[in-house]
mmCIF file of C-alpha atoms in Angstrom:
data_model
loop_
_atom_site.group_PDB
_atom_site.id
_atom_site.type_symbol
_atom_site.label_atom_id
_atom_site.label_comp_id
_atom_site.label_asym_id
_atom_site.label_seq_id
_atom_site.Cartn_x
_atom_site.Cartn_y
_atom_site.Cartn_z
ATOM 1 C CA MET A 24 -68.595 5.223 43.817
ATOM 2 C CA THR A 25 -67.005 1.994 42.837
ATOM 3 C CA GLN A 26 -65.751 -0.194 45.516
ATOM 4 C CA GLN A 27 -61.664 -0.826 45.241
ATOM 5 C CA GLN A 28 -60.932 -4.213 44.398
ATOM 6 C CA GLU A 29 -58.491 -6.074 46.713
ATOM 7 C CA GLN A 30 -55.784 -8.156 45.779
ATOM 8 C CA VAL A 31 -54.071 -11.157 47.558
ATOM 9 C CA VAL A 32 -50.327 -9.915 49.139
ATOM 10 C CA ALA A 33 -49.900 -13.028 51.204
ATOM 11 C CA VAL A 34 -51.111 -16.574 52.231
ATOM 12 C CA ARG A 35 -51.064 -18.602 55.543
ATOM 13 C CA LYS A 36 -50.825 -22.517 54.694
ATOM 14 C CA ASN A 37 -51.803 -25.372 57.200
ATOM 15 C CA GLY A 38 -49.312 -28.149 57.887
ATOM 16 C CA ASP A 39 -50.559 -29.785 54.848
ATOM 17 C CA GLY A 40 -49.365 -26.833 52.582
ATOM 18 C CA ASP A 41 -53.185 -25.869 51.944
ATOM 19 C CA ILE A 42 -53.874 -22.228 52.185
ATOM 20 C CA VAL A 43 -56.242 -21.345 54.922
ATOM 21 C CA GLU A 44 -56.021 -17.521 55.105
ATOM 22 C CA LEU A 45 -55.283 -14.817 52.685
ATOM 23 C CA LYS A 46 -54.108 -11.398 53.406
ATOM 24 C CA LEU A 47 -55.411 -8.398 50.902
ATOM 25 C CA THR A 48 -53.898 -5.133 50.194
ATOM 26 C CA SER A 49 -55.816 -3.282 52.647
ATOM 27 C CA GLY A 50 -54.566 -5.578 55.387
ATOM 28 C CA GLN A 51 -57.660 -7.408 55.945
ATOM 29 C CA VAL A 52 -57.017 -11.351 56.788
ATOM 30 C CA VAL A 53 -59.955 -13.511 55.251
ATOM 31 C CA ASP A 54 -60.169 -17.154 55.435
ATOM 32 C CA TYR A 55 -60.547 -19.375 52.518
ATOM 33 C CA GLN A 56 -64.201 -19.577 52.179
ATOM 34 C CA GLU A 57 -64.460 -15.726 52.801
ATOM 35 C CA ALA A 58 -62.283 -14.982 50.145
ATOM 36 C CA GLN A 59 -64.076 -17.572 47.565
ATOM 37 C CA HIS A 60 -67.271 -15.619 48.655
ATOM 38 C CA MET A 61 -65.550 -11.990 47.889
ATOM 39 C CA ALA A 62 -63.970 -13.549 44.525
ATOM 40 C CA LYS A 63 -67.203 -14.529 43.355
ATOM 41 C CA ASN A 64 -68.593 -11.183 44.138
ATOM 42 C CA GLY A 65 -65.580 -9.336 42.258
ATOM 43 C CA GLN A 66 -64.132 -8.002 45.430
ATOM 44 C CA ILE A 67 -60.733 -9.622 44.823
ATOM 45 C CA ALA A 68 -58.925 -8.696 41.454
ATOM 46 C CA GLY A 69 -56.744 -11.610 39.930
ATOM 47 C CA VAL A 70 -58.385 -14.518 41.480
ATOM 48 C CA ASN A 71 -61.367 -16.952 40.556
ATOM 49 C CA VAL A 72 -63.261 -19.770 41.826
ATOM 50 C CA PHE A 73 -63.738 -22.968 40.087
ATOM 51 C CA ARG A 74 -64.965 -26.539 40.568
ATOM 52 C CA GLY A 75 -62.324 -29.125 41.135
ATOM 53 C CA ARG A 76 -62.524 -32.739 40.014
ATOM 54 C CA ASP A 77 -63.218 -33.548 43.753
ATOM 55 C CA GLY A 78 -66.769 -31.386 43.468
ATOM 56 C CA ASP A 79 -65.361 -28.927 45.603
ATOM 57 C CA GLU A 80 -64.902 -25.273 44.968
ATOM 58 C CA HIS A 81 -61.318 -23.771 45.162
ATOM 59 C CA LEU A 82 -59.634 -20.359 44.500
ATOM 60 C CA ARG A 83 -56.729 -19.865 42.100
ATOM 61 C CA SER A 84 -55.023 -16.942 40.433
ATOM 62 C CA ASN A 85 -56.077 -15.778 36.928
ATOM 63 C CA ALA A 86 -53.804 -17.355 34.514
ATOM 64 C CA ASP A 87 -51.437 -14.888 32.930
ATOM 65 C CA GLY A 88 -48.390 -16.747 32.409
ATOM 66 C CA ASP A 89 -46.711 -15.210 35.266
ATOM 67 C CA PRO A 90 -46.012 -18.020 38.062
ATOM 68 C CA SER A 91 -44.696 -15.591 40.748
ATOM 69 C CA ASN A 92 -48.073 -14.173 41.377
ATOM 70 C CA ASN A 93 -49.843 -17.728 41.754
ATOM 71 C CA LEU A 94 -51.246 -17.887 45.313
ATOM 72 C CA ASP A 95 -49.100 -20.828 46.032
ATOM 73 C CA ASN A 96 -46.155 -18.687 45.537
ATOM 74 C CA LEU A 97 -47.029 -15.646 47.513
ATOM 75 C CA PRO A 98 -45.035 -14.582 50.737
ATOM 76 C CA GLY A 99 -46.608 -16.087 53.986
ATOM 77 C CA PHE A 100 -47.746 -14.186 56.768
#
C-alpha cells in the first residue's frame, strides 16, 4: 500500500514572519523541522528542502509559476 502524500494547507508564522508550523491535509500540525524531514522522505507533496546562502536548510514550495500556493501565501491557522 502506498502512503498518501500530505500537502500543506496552512502555515503559522512567528512575530518575524517566519513559518514555524505547517498544517497538512490530514489536519496534522508539524513544526518546521518535522516538515523538512517529511519533505526529504517524500511524505509532503509540492515542497522541497534546499540549503540557503546562510548554510541552513529551508523548506519551499516547488516552483510551478503559481504564487498562490507558495508557503508564504498560504492561509494562517
